[in-house]
CSV table of C-alpha atoms and ligand atoms in Angstrom, one decimal:
chain,number,residue,atom,x,y,z
A,1,MET,CA,0.0,0.0,0.0
A,2,ASN,CA,1.1,3.6,-0.6
A,3,ILE,CA,0.5,5.8,2.4
A,4,LEU,CA,0.6,9.6,2.2
A,5,VAL,CA,1.8,10.8,5.6
A,6,LEU,CA,0.8,14.3,6.5
A,7,ASN,CA,2.0,16.6,9.3
A,8,ALA,CA,0.1,19.8,9.2
A,9,GLY,CA,1.4,22.7,11.3
A,10,SER,CA,0.2,26.3,11.6
A,11,SER,CA,1.7,27.5,8.3
A,12,SER,CA,3.3,24.4,7.0
A,13,LEU,CA,2.5,20.9,5.6
A,14,LYS,CA,5.1,18.2,5.7
A,15,PHE,CA,4.6,15.0,3.8
A,16,GLN,CA,6.0,11.6,2.9
A,17,VAL,CA,4.8,8.8,0.7
A,18,ILE,CA,5.7,5.4,2.2
A,19,ARG,CA,5.0,2.0,0.7
A,20,THR,CA,4.2,-0.5,3.4
A,21,ASP,CA,2.1,-3.6,4.1
A,22,GLU,CA,2.0,-6.6,6.4
A,23,GLU,CA,5.0,-8.3,4.7
A,24,ARG,CA,7.1,-5.1,4.5
A,25,ILE,CA,6.4,-4.4,8.2
A,26,LYS,CA,7.5,-7.9,9.2
A,27,SER,CA,10.7,-7.7,7.1
A,28,ASP,CA,11.4,-4.1,7.8
A,29,SER,CA,11.4,-3.3,4.1
A,30,ASP,CA,9.1,-0.3,3.9
A,31,GLN,CA,10.0,2.0,1.1
A,32,ARG,CA,10.1,5.8,1.2
A,33,LEU,CA,9.0,7.0,-2.2
A,34,ALA,CA,8.9,10.8,-1.7
A,35,LYS,CA,9.0,13.5,0.9
A,36,GLY,CA,8.5,17.3,1.0
A,37,LEU,CA,7.3,20.4,2.6
A,38,VAL,CA,5.0,23.3,1.8
A,39,ASP,CA,6.2,26.1,4.0
A,40,ARG,CA,4.6,29.6,4.6
A,41,ILE,CA,1.1,28.6,3.8
A,42,GLY,CA,-1.1,31.7,3.6
A,43,GLY,CA,1.2,33.7,1.5
A,44,GLU,CA,4.0,33.2,-1.0
A,45,ALA,CA,4.8,29.6,-0.1
A,46,VAL,CA,8.0,27.6,-0.6
A,47,LEU,CA,7.4,24.1,-1.9
A,48,SER,CA,10.2,21.5,-1.6
A,49,PHE,CA,9.5,18.2,-3.1
A,50,GLN,CA,11.8,15.2,-3.5
A,51,ALA,CA,11.3,11.7,-4.9
A,52,THR,CA,13.7,9.2,-3.3
A,53,GLY,CA,17.0,9.1,-5.2
A,54,ARG,CA,16.1,12.2,-7.2
A,55,PRO,CA,17.2,15.9,-6.8
A,56,LEU,CA,15.2,18.2,-4.6
A,57,ARG,CA,12.8,20.4,-6.5
A,58,ARG,CA,12.2,23.8,-4.8
A,59,THR,CA,9.6,26.3,-6.1
A,60,ALA,CA,7.8,29.3,-4.8
A,61,ALA,CA,4.1,29.9,-5.4
A,62,PRO,CA,1.1,31.5,-3.6
A,63,VAL,CA,-0.6,28.8,-1.4
A,64,ARG,CA,-3.8,30.2,0.2
A,65,ASP,CA,-4.6,27.6,2.8
A,66,HIS,CA,-4.1,23.9,3.9
A,67,LYS,CA,-6.5,22.7,1.2
A,68,ALA,CA,-4.4,24.4,-1.5
A,69,ALA,CA,-1.3,22.9,0.1
A,70,VAL,CA,-2.7,19.4,-0.1
A,71,GLU,CA,-3.7,20.1,-3.7
A,72,ALA,CA,-0.2,21.2,-4.6
A,73,VAL,CA,1.3,18.0,-3.1
A,74,LEU,CA,-1.2,15.9,-5.0
A,75,ARG,CA,-0.6,17.8,-8.2
A,76,TRP,CA,3.1,17.1,-7.9
A,77,LEU,CA,2.5,13.4,-7.1
A,78,ALA,CA,0.3,13.3,-10.2
A,79,SER,CA,2.7,15.1,-12.5
A,80,GLU,CA,4.4,13.0,-15.2
A,81,ASP,CA,7.1,10.8,-13.8
A,82,ALA,CA,7.5,12.9,-10.6
A,83,VAL,CA,7.8,9.8,-8.4
A,84,PRO,CA,9.0,6.6,-10.1
A,85,ASP,CA,6.7,3.7,-8.9
A,86,LEU,CA,3.8,6.0,-8.4
A,87,LYS,CA,1.3,6.7,-11.1
A,88,GLY,CA,-0.2,9.9,-9.6
A,89,TYR,CA,-2.4,10.2,-6.5
A,90,ARG,CA,-4.7,7.5,-7.6
A,91,ASP,CA,-2.0,5.2,-6.4
A,92,ILE,CA,-2.3,6.6,-2.9
A,93,ASP,CA,-4.3,4.0,-0.8
A,94,ALA,CA,-4.7,5.8,2.5
A,95,VAL,CA,-3.6,9.0,4.3
A,96,GLY,CA,-2.1,9.0,7.8
A,97,HIS,CA,-2.1,12.2,9.9
A,98,ARG,CA,0.0,13.3,12.8
A,99,VAL,CA,-2.4,14.6,15.4
A,100,VAL,CA,-0.8,16.3,18.4
A,101,HIS,CA,-3.5,15.8,21.1
A,102,GLY,CA,-5.7,12.8,21.6
A,103,GLY,CA,-6.9,13.7,25.1
A,104,GLU,CA,-7.8,10.8,27.3
A,105,ARG,CA,-10.0,9.2,24.7
A,106,PHE,CA,-7.5,8.2,22.1
A,107,THR,CA,-5.1,5.6,23.4
A,108,ARG,CA,-4.1,4.3,20.0
A,109,SER,CA,-4.2,5.3,16.3
A,110,VAL,CA,-7.7,5.2,14.7
A,111,LEU,CA,-9.4,5.4,11.3
A,112,ILE,CA,-11.0,8.8,10.9
A,113,THR,CA,-14.8,8.8,10.9
A,114,ASP,CA,-17.2,11.7,11.4
A,115,VAL,CA,-17.4,10.7,15.1
A,116,VAL,CA,-13.6,10.7,15.4
A,117,LEU,CA,-13.5,14.1,13.8
A,118,ARG,CA,-16.0,15.5,16.3
A,119,GLN,CA,-13.9,13.9,19.1
A,120,VAL,CA,-10.7,15.5,17.8
A,121,GLU,CA,-12.5,18.8,17.6
A,122,ASP,CA,-13.4,18.3,21.3
A,123,THR,CA,-9.7,18.3,22.2
A,124,ILE,CA,-9.1,21.7,20.5
A,125,ASP,CA,-9.2,23.6,23.8
A,126,LEU,CA,-6.5,21.3,25.2
A,127,ALA,CA,-4.2,21.9,22.2
A,128,PRO,CA,-5.2,25.2,20.6
A,129,LEU,CA,-1.8,25.7,19.0
A,130,HIS,CA,-1.7,22.4,17.3
A,131,ASN,CA,-5.0,20.4,16.8
A,132,PRO,CA,-6.8,23.0,14.7
A,133,HIS,CA,-4.0,22.7,12.0
A,134,ASN,CA,-4.0,18.9,12.2
A,135,LEU,CA,-7.8,19.0,11.6
A,136,LYS,CA,-7.3,21.3,8.6
A,137,GLY,CA,-5.1,18.7,7.0
A,138,ILE,CA,-7.7,16.0,7.5
A,139,LEU,CA,-10.5,18.1,6.1
A,140,ALA,CA,-8.4,19.2,3.2
A,141,VAL,CA,-7.8,15.6,2.2
A,142,LYS,CA,-11.5,14.8,2.6
A,143,ASP,CA,-12.3,17.8,0.3
A,144,VAL,CA,-9.7,16.9,-2.3
A,145,LEU,CA,-9.7,13.1,-2.4
A,146,GLY,CA,-13.3,12.5,-1.2
A,147,LYS,CA,-14.7,10.8,1.8
A,148,ASP,CA,-13.9,7.3,0.6
A,149,MET,CA,-10.2,7.8,0.9
A,150,PRO,CA,-9.3,6.0,4.2
A,151,GLN,CA,-7.6,8.4,6.7
A,152,ALA,CA,-6.0,7.6,10.0
A,153,ALA,CA,-5.0,9.8,13.0
A,154,VAL,CA,-1.9,9.0,14.9
A,155,PHE,CA,-1.7,10.9,18.2
A,156,ASP,CA,1.4,12.3,19.9
A,157,THR,CA,-0.2,11.6,23.3
A,158,ALA,CA,-1.3,8.0,22.7
A,159,PHE,CA,1.9,6.2,23.7
A,160,HIS,CA,1.7,7.9,27.1
A,161,HIS,CA,-1.8,6.5,27.9
A,162,THR,CA,0.0,3.9,30.1
A,163,LEU,CA,1.2,6.5,32.6
A,164,PRO,CA,0.0,5.5,36.1
A,165,ASP,CA,-2.3,8.0,37.9
A,166,TYR,CA,0.4,9.0,40.3
A,167,ALA,CA,2.6,10.1,37.3
A,168,TYR,CA,-0.1,11.9,35.4
A,169,LEU,CA,-1.8,13.8,38.2
A,170,TYR,CA,-0.5,17.1,39.4
A,171,GLY,CA,-0.5,18.1,43.0
A,172,ILE,CA,-3.5,20.3,42.6
A,173,PRO,CA,-7.2,19.9,43.6
A,174,TYR,CA,-8.5,16.7,42.1
A,175,PRO,CA,-11.8,18.4,40.8
A,176,LEU,CA,-9.6,20.4,38.3
A,177,TYR,CA,-8.7,17.1,36.7
A,178,ARG,CA,-12.3,15.8,36.8
A,179,ARG,CA,-13.9,19.1,35.6
A,180,HIS,CA,-11.2,20.4,33.2
A,181,ARG,CA,-9.1,17.4,32.3
A,182,VAL,CA,-6.0,19.1,33.8
A,183,ARG,CA,-3.3,16.3,33.9
A,184,ARG,CA,0.0,15.3,32.3
A,185,TYR,CA,-0.7,14.0,28.8
A,186,GLY,CA,2.9,14.0,27.3
A,187,PHE,CA,3.8,14.5,23.7
A,188,HIS,CA,6.4,13.2,21.1
A,189,GLY,CA,4.8,9.8,21.8
A,190,THR,CA,5.3,8.5,18.3
A,191,SER,CA,9.0,9.3,18.5
A,192,HIS,CA,9.5,7.7,21.9
A,193,ARG,CA,7.5,4.7,20.8
A,194,TYR,CA,9.5,4.4,17.6
A,195,VAL,CA,12.9,4.4,19.3
A,196,ALA,CA,11.7,1.9,21.9
A,197,TYR,CA,10.5,-0.4,19.0
A,198,ARG,CA,13.8,0.1,17.1
A,199,TYR,CA,15.9,-0.6,20.3
A,200,ARG,CA,14.0,-4.0,20.6
A,201,LYS,CA,14.7,-4.7,17.0
A,202,LEU,CA,18.4,-3.9,17.2
A,203,THR,CA,19.0,-5.8,20.5
A,204,GLY,CA,16.6,-8.7,20.1
A,205,LYS,CA,14.9,-7.8,23.4
A,206,THR,CA,11.3,-8.6,24.1
A,207,ARG,CA,8.9,-5.8,24.9
A,208,GLU,CA,8.9,-6.9,28.6
A,209,GLU,CA,12.7,-6.6,28.7
A,210,THR,CA,12.7,-3.1,27.3
A,211,ASN,CA,13.5,-0.6,30.1
A,212,LEU,CA,14.8,2.7,28.7
A,213,VAL,CA,15.1,6.4,29.2
A,214,THR,CA,14.5,7.9,25.8
A,215,MET,CA,15.6,11.5,25.2
A,216,HIS,CA,14.0,13.3,22.2
A,217,LEU,CA,16.1,16.4,21.8
A,218,GLY,CA,15.2,18.8,19.0
A,219,ASN,CA,13.6,22.2,18.9
A,220,GLY,CA,11.0,20.7,21.2
A,221,SER,CA,12.5,18.2,23.6
A,222,SER,CA,11.2,15.6,26.0
A,223,ALA,CA,12.3,12.6,28.0
A,224,CYS,CA,10.4,9.4,28.5
A,225,ALA,CA,10.7,6.6,31.1
A,226,ILE,CA,9.8,3.3,29.4
A,227,ARG,CA,9.3,0.2,31.6
A,228,SER,CA,8.5,-3.2,30.0
A,229,GLY,CA,8.0,-1.4,26.7
A,230,GLU,CA,5.4,1.1,28.1
A,231,SER,CA,5.7,4.7,28.8
A,232,VAL,CA,5.5,5.2,32.6
A,233,ASP,CA,6.5,8.9,32.8
A,234,THR,CA,7.3,11.7,30.4
A,235,SER,CA,8.6,15.3,30.9
A,236,MET,CA,6.0,17.2,28.7
A,237,GLY,CA,2.8,17.7,30.6
A,238,PHE,CA,-0.6,19.2,30.1
A,239,THR,CA,1.1,21.0,27.2
A,240,PRO,CA,4.5,20.6,25.5
A,241,LEU,CA,5.8,23.5,27.6
A,242,GLU,CA,6.8,21.4,30.6
A,243,GLY,CA,10.0,19.5,31.3
A,244,LEU,CA,13.3,20.0,29.5
A,245,VAL,CA,14.7,23.3,28.4
A,246,MET,CA,14.0,23.7,24.7
A,247,GLY,CA,14.8,25.9,21.7
A,248,THR,CA,12.4,28.7,22.8
A,249,ARG,CA,10.4,27.0,25.5
A,250,SER,CA,11.3,27.3,29.2
A,251,GLY,CA,10.4,23.8,30.3
A,252,ASP,CA,9.8,23.5,34.1
A,253,VAL,CA,9.4,26.7,36.0
A,254,ASP,CA,8.0,27.6,39.4
A,255,PRO,CA,4.3,28.5,38.5
A,256,ALA,CA,4.4,31.4,40.9
A,257,ILE,CA,6.9,33.1,38.5
A,258,LEU,CA,4.0,33.8,36.0
A,259,ASP,CA,2.1,36.2,38.2
A,260,TYR,CA,5.3,37.8,39.5
A,261,ILE,CA,6.6,38.5,35.9
A,262,ALA,CA,3.2,39.7,34.8
A,263,VAL,CA,3.1,42.3,37.6
A,264,LYS,CA,6.7,43.4,37.3
A,265,GLU,CA,6.7,43.7,33.5
A,266,GLY,CA,3.1,44.9,33.1
A,267,LEU,CA,2.1,41.9,31.0
A,268,SER,CA,-1.0,39.8,30.9
A,269,LEU,CA,-0.8,36.2,32.0
A,270,ARG,CA,-1.3,35.2,28.3
A,271,ASP,CA,1.7,37.4,27.4
A,272,VAL,CA,3.8,35.7,30.0
A,273,GLU,CA,2.8,32.3,28.6
A,274,THR,CA,3.9,33.4,25.2
A,275,LEU,CA,7.2,34.6,26.7
A,276,LEU,CA,7.7,31.1,28.1
A,277,GLN,CA,6.7,29.5,24.8
A,278,LYS,CA,8.5,31.7,22.3
A,279,GLN,CA,11.2,33.8,24.0
A,280,SER,CA,12.7,31.4,26.6
A,281,GLY,CA,14.8,28.3,26.6
A,282,LEU,CA,18.1,28.4,24.7
A,283,LEU,CA,17.0,31.6,22.9
A,284,GLY,CA,16.0,33.3,26.1
A,285,ILE,CA,19.1,32.4,28.1
A,286,SER,CA,21.6,33.0,25.4
A,287,GLY,CA,19.9,36.1,23.9
A,288,LEU,CA,21.4,34.8,20.6
A,289,THR,CA,19.6,31.9,19.0
A,290,HIS,CA,17.3,28.9,19.7
A,291,ASP,CA,19.5,26.8,17.5
A,292,MET,CA,21.9,24.4,19.3
A,293,ARG,CA,24.3,24.1,16.5
A,294,GLU,CA,24.8,27.8,16.4
A,295,LEU,CA,25.1,28.1,20.1
A,296,LEU,CA,27.8,25.4,20.2
A,297,ALA,CA,29.7,27.2,17.5
A,298,GLU,CA,29.4,30.5,19.3
A,299,GLU,CA,30.6,29.0,22.6
A,300,GLN,CA,33.6,27.5,20.8
A,301,GLU,CA,34.5,30.3,18.6
A,302,THR,CA,33.9,33.3,20.9
A,303,GLY,CA,33.6,31.8,24.3
A,304,ASP,CA,30.3,33.7,24.7
A,305,ARG,CA,29.3,33.3,28.4
A,306,ARG,CA,25.6,33.2,27.9
A,307,ALA,CA,25.8,30.7,25.1
A,308,ARG,CA,27.8,28.5,27.5
A,309,ILE,CA,25.2,29.0,30.3
A,310,ALA,CA,22.3,28.2,27.9
A,311,ILE,CA,24.0,24.9,26.9
A,312,ASP,CA,24.8,24.0,30.5
A,313,VAL,CA,21.2,24.7,31.7
A,314,PHE,CA,20.0,22.5,28.8
A,315,CYS,CA,22.3,19.6,29.6
A,316,TYR,CA,21.9,19.8,33.4
A,317,ARG,CA,18.1,19.7,33.1
A,318,ALA,CA,18.3,16.7,30.8
A,319,ARG,CA,20.7,14.9,33.2
A,320,LYS,CA,18.3,15.5,36.1
A,321,TYR,CA,15.5,13.9,34.1
A,322,VAL,CA,17.7,10.9,33.3
A,323,GLY,CA,18.3,10.4,37.0
A,324,ALA,CA,14.7,10.9,37.9
A,325,TYR,CA,13.6,8.4,35.2
A,326,LEU,CA,16.1,5.8,36.3
A,327,ALA,CA,14.4,6.0,39.7
A,328,ALA,CA,10.9,5.9,38.1
A,329,ILE,CA,11.7,2.8,36.1
A,330,GLY,CA,13.7,1.1,38.9
A,331,GLY,CA,16.9,0.9,36.8
A,332,ALA,CA,17.0,0.9,33.0
A,333,GLU,CA,19.1,-0.9,30.5
A,334,ALA,CA,20.0,2.1,28.3
A,335,ILE,CA,19.6,5.8,27.6
A,336,VAL,CA,18.6,6.5,24.0
A,337,PHE,CA,19.2,9.8,22.2
A,338,THR,CA,17.1,10.9,19.3
A,339,GLY,CA,15.9,14.2,17.6
A,340,GLY,CA,18.0,16.8,15.7
A,341,ILE,CA,20.3,17.4,18.7
A,342,GLY,CA,20.2,13.9,20.1
A,343,GLU,CA,21.1,12.4,16.7
A,344,ASN,CA,23.7,15.0,15.7
A,345,SER,CA,25.5,16.4,18.7
A,346,PRO,CA,28.2,14.2,20.3
A,347,GLU,CA,29.1,17.2,22.5
A,348,ILE,CA,25.6,17.5,24.0
A,349,ARG,CA,25.3,13.8,24.6
A,350,ARG,CA,28.7,13.8,26.4
A,351,ARG,CA,27.7,16.8,28.5
A,352,ILE,CA,24.4,15.3,29.5
A,353,LEU,CA,26.0,12.0,30.5
A,354,GLN,CA,29.0,13.3,32.3
A,355,GLY,CA,28.7,12.6,36.0
A,356,LEU,CA,26.4,9.7,35.5
A,357,GLU,CA,29.2,7.1,35.9
A,358,TRP,CA,27.7,6.2,39.3
A,359,ALA,CA,24.7,4.9,37.3
A,360,GLY,CA,26.9,2.7,35.1
A,361,VAL,CA,27.3,5.1,32.1
A,362,GLN,CA,30.6,4.8,30.3
A,363,LEU,CA,30.8,6.6,27.1
A,364,ASP,CA,33.1,5.5,24.2
A,365,LEU,CA,34.2,9.0,23.2
A,366,GLU,CA,35.4,8.0,19.8
A,367,VAL,CA,32.3,6.1,18.9
A,368,ASN,CA,30.2,8.9,20.3
A,369,ARG,CA,32.0,11.4,18.0
A,370,ARG,CA,31.3,9.3,14.9
A,371,MET,CA,27.6,8.7,15.7
A,372,VAL,CA,26.1,11.6,13.7
A,373,GLY,CA,24.0,12.3,10.5
A,374,GLY,CA,21.6,9.4,10.8
A,375,ALA,CA,24.0,6.8,12.2
A,376,GLU,CA,22.4,4.3,14.6
A,377,GLY,CA,24.0,2.2,17.4
A,378,PRO,CA,25.5,2.1,20.9
A,379,ILE,CA,27.9,4.9,22.0
A,380,CYS,CA,28.8,3.3,25.4
A,381,ALA,CA,32.0,1.3,26.1
A,382,GLU,CA,31.7,-2.4,25.9
A,383,GLY,CA,30.6,-3.9,29.3
A,384,ALA,CA,29.1,-0.6,30.5
A,385,ARG,CA,26.4,-1.3,33.2
A,386,LEU,CA,24.0,1.2,31.6
A,387,GLY,CA,23.9,1.4,27.9
A,388,ALA,CA,23.8,4.6,25.8
A,389,TRP,CA,22.5,4.6,22.2
A,390,VAL,CA,21.7,6.9,19.3
A,391,ILE,CA,18.6,5.9,17.4
A,392,PRO,CA,17.4,8.3,14.6
A,393,THR,CA,13.7,8.8,15.0
A,394,ASP,CA,11.2,8.1,12.2
A,395,GLU,CA,7.7,9.2,13.2
A,396,GLU,CA,6.5,9.1,9.6
A,397,LEU,CA,7.3,5.4,9.3
A,398,LEU,CA,5.2,4.6,12.4
A,399,ILE,CA,2.3,6.8,11.1
A,400,ALA,CA,2.5,4.9,7.7
A,401,ARG,CA,2.5,1.5,9.4
A,402,ASP,CA,-0.3,2.3,11.8
A,403,THR,CA,-2.4,3.6,8.9
A,404,ALA,CA,-1.7,0.5,6.8
A,405,ARG,CA,-2.5,-1.8,9.8
A,406,LEU,CA,-5.8,0.0,10.4
A,407,VAL,CA,-6.8,-0.2,6.8
A,408,LEU,CA,-5.9,-3.8,6.5
A,409,GLY,CA,-7.5,-4.7,9.8
A,410,LEU,CA,-4.3,-5.9,11.4
A,411,GLU,CA,-3.6,-6.0,15.1
A,412,SER,CA,-1.2,-3.2,16.3
A,413,ARG,CA,0.4,-3.1,19.7
A,414,TYR,CA,1.7,0.0,21.2
B,1,LIG,P1,12.1,19.7,15.6
B,1,LIG,O1,11.8,19.6,17.0
B,1,LIG,O2,11.7,21.1,15.0
B,1,LIG,O3,11.8,18.6,14.7
B,1,LIG,P2,14.9,18.9,15.1
B,1,LIG,O4,14.6,17.5,15.7
B,1,LIG,O5,15.1,19.0,13.6
B,1,LIG,O6,13.7,19.9,15.5
B,1,LIG,O7,16.1,19.5,15.8
B,1,LIG,C1,16.6,20.8,15.6
B,1,LIG,C2,17.7,21.1,16.5
B,1,LIG,O8,18.8,20.2,16.2
B,1,LIG,C3,18.3,22.5,16.3
B,1,LIG,O9,18.6,23.1,17.6
B,1,LIG,C4,19.6,22.2,15.6
B,1,LIG,O10,20.6,23.2,15.9
B,1,LIG,C5,20.0,20.9,16.2
B,1,LIG,N1,21.1,20.2,15.5
B,1,LIG,C6,21.0,19.7,14.2
B,1,LIG,N2,22.3,19.3,13.8
B,1,LIG,C7,23.1,19.6,14.9
B,1,LIG,C8,24.5,19.4,15.1
B,1,LIG,N3,25.3,18.8,14.2
B,1,LIG,N4,25.0,19.8,16.3
B,1,LIG,C9,24.2,20.3,17.2
B,1,LIG,N5,22.9,20.5,17.1
B,1,LIG,C10,22.3,20.2,15.9
């Protein structure tokens, strides 16, 4: 089956076309046929399309809205010989969507029906920054390809549905949970789930033997404690603002800071939240950039003090979560790094893991240095009591597989 995977953001639409089915899933031989991005939807957009093994094709054109973006992708897929092996969009068998928030209702991926659409709409007030855009992607496909095209929703929150109540409840009055659904949901679930699956594949462990701390470090970052293959705690909370220090998000702060800053700076609470979302984290501390690669270069080339502090705060927070999650799991077998920073920065991995020798971490510095640019494997010294791995994430692959399994009526375990 050819699955179109869509990830609709506020002004962008990312896509991949992945060929998969029961046999390919079993033999790990799914095929990526194409990928691309429509950026700056709503104005003069930049469209980047690439068939696997072919050069990237970049153009600019006005793209009004998400429906127009979906049409542009399909038009490209249908154009003469754009993607070898694909005879236009009639060859697309189903569409899988990344949906950020599934609330408490969605504990796994589902085929989209009118009822599901209404239920996803029902979670909009929980994820006002994300779910409306994901919904636009679903409606755009329905408009363009018709209601008979099977569509599936794969939720960022679903992998964390196994969190026990003592991990997902905050220390606030219980009725706030009952009345307003205020609790930890966790995000990046598809990524944490993928690397846990991949770790099992690479090591031959069973699900029950899979005890990991997974660290997804990118522009958004989160940690996950995985016991017996299931998520038992995760650092993002009611929203993706909690937990690790991120590119522009603060991660954990004392909630009393919000009112204090509002009063001192003459801001509304909403403005303060925006400040924590968009002007904090690496950008806020350094005053330079949200981009870890640029910060590392700045630190090295100019010795900039605030660049150094931003990186140290990032690494220290990450290390604290590793320690906390080792305690939550009751001892893990490995720490797994993924995401743009986790996959590409030996320096950040080293700085996070330094001082964790007591827990059994022993980094092989040479192997760690080489593990970049999509490489996959262990970075710990042989015989280390606690492993350390780099596993590049592939959320699109899981979305494609979940979609194929749902359409084919196959069992899928989280
Ligand atoms: P997103 O959360 O938007 O998907 P990514 O997972 O692509 O983000 O991660 C982006 C981050 O990864 C940026 O901070 C970028 O600087 C960082 N990054 C990418 N390559 C490197 C590198 N070689 N060294 C350090 N950081 C890197």
